[in-house]
Short mmCIF file of C-alpha atoms in Angstrom, two decimals:
data_model
loop_
_atom_site.label_atom_id
_atom_site.label_comp_id
_atom_site.label_asym_id
_atom_site.label_seq_id
_atom_site.Cartn_x
_atom_site.Cartn_y
_atom_site.Cartn_z
CA THR Y 1 0.00 0.00 0.00
CA GLN Y 2 1.39 3.33 -1.01
CA LEU Y 3 1.53 5.90 1.74
CA LEU Y 4 1.95 9.64 1.88
CA GLU Y 5 2.55 10.44 5.52
CA GLN Y 6 1.49 13.93 6.47
CA SER Y 7 2.51 15.57 9.73
CA PRO Y 8 1.48 16.98 12.05
CA GLN Y 9 -2.11 15.79 11.99
CA PHE Y 10 -3.25 18.77 14.04
CA LEU Y 11 -1.68 22.13 14.79
CA SER Y 12 -3.05 25.03 16.80
CA ILE Y 13 -0.89 28.15 17.03
CA GLN Y 14 -1.18 31.86 17.68
CA GLU Y 15 -1.47 34.45 14.95
CA GLY Y 16 1.94 35.62 13.80
CA GLU Y 17 3.78 32.35 14.40
CA ASN Y 18 5.46 30.29 11.69
CA LEU Y 19 4.72 26.65 10.94
CA THR Y 20 5.72 23.82 8.63
CA VAL Y 21 3.68 20.87 7.42
CA TYR Y 22 5.39 17.82 5.96
CA CYS Y 23 4.46 15.09 3.48
CA ASN Y 24 6.80 12.12 3.24
CA SER Y 25 6.80 8.90 1.27
CA SER Y 26 9.05 6.13 0.05
CA SER Y 27 7.52 6.49 -3.41
CA VAL Y 28 8.66 8.83 -6.15
CA PHE Y 29 6.05 11.28 -7.37
CA SER Y 30 5.80 12.79 -10.82
CA SER Y 31 4.16 15.80 -9.20
CA LEU Y 32 2.80 16.76 -5.83
CA GLN Y 33 -0.11 19.03 -5.05
CA TRP Y 34 -1.20 20.94 -1.97
CA TYR Y 35 -4.84 21.72 -1.27
CA ARG Y 36 -6.65 23.67 1.41
CA GLN Y 37 -10.14 22.74 2.51
CA GLU Y 38 -12.57 24.68 4.65
CA PRO Y 39 -15.44 23.03 6.54
CA GLY Y 40 -18.33 22.01 4.32
CA GLU Y 41 -16.45 22.73 1.11
CA GLY Y 42 -14.30 20.83 -1.34
CA PRO Y 43 -10.49 21.07 -1.35
CA VAL Y 44 -9.03 23.92 -3.37
CA LEU Y 45 -5.71 23.55 -5.15
CA LEU Y 46 -2.95 25.81 -3.78
CA VAL Y 47 0.04 24.70 -5.82
CA THR Y 48 1.57 21.90 -7.88
CA VAL Y 49 5.28 21.12 -7.68
CA VAL Y 50 6.87 19.06 -10.41
CA THR Y 51 10.66 19.36 -10.38
CA GLY Y 52 12.88 17.91 -7.65
CA GLY Y 53 14.11 20.74 -5.41
CA GLU Y 54 11.46 23.11 -6.69
CA VAL Y 55 10.35 25.93 -4.42
CA LYS Y 56 7.14 27.87 -5.01
CA LYS Y 57 5.82 30.81 -3.06
CA LEU Y 58 2.25 31.92 -2.67
CA LYS Y 59 2.27 35.09 -0.56
CA ARG Y 60 3.21 33.86 2.94
CA LEU Y 61 3.14 30.18 1.91
CA THR Y 62 6.29 28.46 0.67
CA PHE Y 63 6.11 25.01 -0.89
CA GLN Y 64 9.13 22.80 -1.49
CA PHE Y 65 9.49 19.52 -3.38
CA GLY Y 66 12.27 17.25 -2.22
CA ASP Y 67 15.26 16.66 -4.47
CA ALA Y 68 14.31 12.99 -4.87
CA ARG Y 69 10.63 13.89 -5.37
CA LYS Y 70 9.62 11.72 -2.40
CA ASP Y 71 8.64 14.46 0.01
CA SER Y 72 7.32 17.99 0.24
CA SER Y 73 6.81 20.71 2.79
CA LEU Y 74 4.53 23.69 3.27
CA HIS Y 75 5.83 26.57 5.35
CA ILE Y 76 3.58 29.41 6.46
CA THR Y 77 5.16 32.62 7.69
CA ALA Y 78 3.33 34.87 10.14
CA ALA Y 79 0.19 32.74 10.15
CA GLN Y 80 -3.15 34.53 10.14
CA PRO Y 81 -6.62 33.34 11.20
CA GLY Y 82 -7.55 33.16 7.52
CA ASP Y 83 -5.01 30.36 7.11
CA THR Y 84 -7.17 28.10 9.27
CA GLY Y 85 -8.27 24.97 7.45
CA LEU Y 86 -7.41 21.41 6.49
CA TYR Y 87 -4.27 21.15 4.38
CA LEU Y 88 -3.94 18.09 2.15
CA CYS Y 89 -1.05 16.91 0.06
CA ALA Y 90 -1.47 14.53 -2.87
CA GLY Y 91 1.02 13.05 -5.30
CA TYR Y 92 0.98 11.02 -8.48
CA ASP Y 93 2.96 7.89 -7.61
CA MET Y 94 5.32 6.92 -10.43
CA ASP Y 95 5.87 3.51 -8.84
CA SER Y 96 2.18 2.64 -8.96
CA ASN Y 97 1.02 3.56 -12.44
CA TYR Y 98 0.56 7.18 -11.46
CA GLN Y 99 -2.09 6.59 -8.82
CA LEU Y 100 -2.99 9.76 -6.95
CA ILE Y 101 -2.02 9.18 -3.33
CA TRP Y 102 -3.44 11.43 -0.60
CA GLY Y 103 -2.04 12.42 2.74
CA ALA Y 104 -4.41 12.22 5.72
CA GLY Y 105 -4.40 16.00 6.14
CA THR Y 106 -3.24 18.57 8.66
CA LYS Y 107 -5.91 20.45 10.53
CA LEU Y 108 -4.54 23.92 11.17
CA ILE Y 109 -6.09 26.42 13.58
CA ILE Y 110 -4.69 29.93 13.86
CA LYS Y 111 -5.88 31.70 16.97
CA PRO Y 112 -6.19 35.51 16.89
CA SER C 1 -13.94 29.08 -17.20
CA GLN C 2 -14.63 25.63 -15.87
CA THR C 3 -17.11 25.02 -13.08
CA ILE C 4 -18.31 21.96 -11.24
CA HIS C 5 -21.72 21.58 -9.69
CA GLN C 6 -22.56 18.96 -7.12
CA TRP C 7 -25.92 18.45 -5.43
CA PRO C 8 -27.55 18.19 -3.06
CA ALA C 9 -25.36 19.87 -0.44
CA THR C 10 -26.88 17.86 2.39
CA LEU C 11 -29.00 14.76 2.46
CA VAL C 12 -30.58 12.70 5.22
CA GLN C 13 -31.79 9.29 4.14
CA PRO C 14 -33.10 6.24 6.04
CA VAL C 15 -31.30 2.93 5.96
CA GLY C 16 -32.38 0.84 3.00
CA SER C 17 -33.40 3.81 0.84
CA PRO C 18 -31.84 4.51 -2.58
CA LEU C 19 -29.29 7.22 -3.28
CA SER C 20 -28.49 9.39 -6.26
CA LEU C 21 -25.88 12.15 -6.10
CA GLU C 22 -25.22 14.13 -9.24
CA CYS C 23 -22.22 16.05 -10.46
CA THR C 24 -21.84 18.09 -13.64
CA VAL C 25 -18.89 19.94 -15.09
CA GLU C 26 -19.08 22.95 -17.40
CA GLY C 27 -16.51 24.58 -19.60
CA THR C 28 -14.40 21.57 -20.50
CA SER C 29 -14.70 18.48 -22.67
CA ASN C 30 -13.89 14.85 -21.89
CA PRO C 31 -12.78 15.48 -18.30
CA ASN C 32 -11.63 12.74 -15.97
CA LEU C 33 -14.25 12.49 -13.24
CA TYR C 34 -13.91 11.23 -9.70
CA TRP C 35 -16.03 10.40 -6.65
CA TYR C 36 -14.32 10.58 -3.27
CA ARG C 37 -15.52 10.02 0.28
CA GLN C 38 -13.96 11.89 3.15
CA ALA C 39 -14.04 10.94 6.81
CA ALA C 40 -14.58 13.85 9.18
CA GLY C 41 -11.70 16.31 8.80
CA ARG C 42 -9.40 13.75 7.24
CA GLY C 43 -8.01 12.55 3.92
CA LEU C 44 -9.84 11.39 0.82
CA GLN C 45 -10.76 7.88 -0.26
CA LEU C 46 -11.22 7.37 -3.99
CA LEU C 47 -14.45 5.51 -4.76
CA PHE C 48 -14.78 5.70 -8.55
CA TYR C 49 -13.15 7.41 -11.48
CA SER C 50 -14.06 7.72 -15.13
CA VAL C 51 -12.00 8.64 -18.17
CA GLY C 52 -14.94 8.70 -20.57
CA ILE C 53 -18.65 8.07 -21.11
CA GLY C 54 -19.64 4.67 -19.78
CA GLN C 55 -16.14 3.97 -18.47
CA ILE C 56 -16.12 3.50 -14.72
CA SER C 57 -13.35 2.15 -12.52
CA SER C 58 -14.14 1.13 -8.97
CA GLU C 59 -11.44 1.48 -6.38
CA VAL C 60 -13.24 0.15 -3.32
CA PRO C 61 -15.86 -2.64 -3.35
CA GLN C 62 -18.89 -1.41 -1.48
CA ASN C 63 -22.56 -0.63 -1.54
CA LEU C 64 -22.20 2.13 -4.11
CA SER C 65 -22.06 2.38 -7.89
CA ALA C 66 -21.29 5.14 -10.36
CA SER C 67 -22.39 5.98 -13.86
CA ARG C 68 -21.40 8.49 -16.51
CA PRO C 69 -24.32 8.84 -18.89
CA GLN C 70 -22.97 12.01 -20.52
CA ASP C 71 -19.49 13.45 -21.03
CA ARG C 72 -19.74 15.94 -18.18
CA GLN C 73 -22.15 14.15 -15.86
CA PHE C 74 -21.19 11.74 -13.10
CA ILE C 75 -23.69 10.05 -10.83
CA LEU C 76 -23.13 8.17 -7.57
CA SER C 77 -25.87 5.72 -6.64
CA SER C 78 -26.91 3.09 -4.19
CA LYS C 79 -29.90 0.77 -4.24
CA LYS C 80 -30.03 0.38 -0.47
CA LEU C 81 -28.11 2.66 1.86
CA LEU C 82 -26.29 1.39 4.92
CA LEU C 83 -25.46 3.34 8.06
CA SER C 84 -21.79 3.06 7.10
CA ASP C 85 -22.50 5.01 3.88
CA SER C 86 -22.78 8.21 5.89
CA GLY C 87 -20.05 10.69 5.06
CA PHE C 88 -18.93 13.63 2.97
CA TYR C 89 -18.93 12.84 -0.75
CA LEU C 90 -16.88 14.88 -3.16
CA CYS C 91 -16.97 14.98 -6.93
CA ALA C 92 -13.90 16.19 -8.81
CA TRP C 93 -12.61 16.58 -12.33
CA SER C 94 -9.24 16.85 -14.01
CA THR C 95 -8.08 17.46 -17.56
CA THR C 96 -5.75 14.46 -17.67
CA ARG C 97 -4.89 11.50 -15.49
CA ASN C 98 -1.90 13.32 -13.97
CA SER C 99 -3.23 16.84 -13.56
CA PRO C 100 -4.59 18.53 -10.41
CA LEU C 101 -8.15 17.93 -9.32
CA HIS C 102 -10.93 20.48 -9.09
CA PHE C 103 -13.57 19.68 -6.52
CA GLY C 104 -17.23 20.39 -6.05
CA ASN C 105 -18.48 21.59 -2.69
CA GLY C 106 -19.49 18.14 -1.57
CA THR C 107 -22.59 16.40 -0.27
CA ARG C 108 -22.99 15.64 3.42
CA LEU C 109 -24.90 12.35 3.56
CA THR C 110 -26.39 11.14 6.81
CA VAL C 111 -27.99 7.72 6.84
CA THR C 112 -30.36 7.26 9.79
#
């Protein structure tokens, strides 16, 4: 069974703090996506990373794809209450006929 | 621009009753279509996907079925609901097998 381990599962921090969410696997991914989901809604794509070592920035969010394309991280600088939500990573697994593998999600709460 | 519509938003059904959830996509042709189920605040479980009209792949054997009667229409059905069918159901589409997914807003199904 292919796994994409996402950590932490839950994070509650104060506004203004920094945080990092991780997605790790033993599989190699052709691409990896990050989504954010708010309660009662579907996930919304934040970014796709494709190249090993790639770094993408979306305002205060920084996404990195590992050199070996087996892991990724999401770093949020100066978190704000609007960042609250469920963050999901998902990758197309090259070792398994490009199945889309999902992490279990990180529930993030930013307290004002 | 492309849009995805999923309805109803919420549904309460008794055990043993039938189910029909509908999803339509606008603004694109021949999309890949997906049905997912999500446990409360957690990751996504792929139920069915379709690469074309009448082509359905089932990922998890269960009490549900899917159909794609038209290019941009995807239907999730059950003849007799079980309590364990309760959950949050999400429809999604993508342009190709390896591209990011775009989700509807989901249906919260409660089986009583």
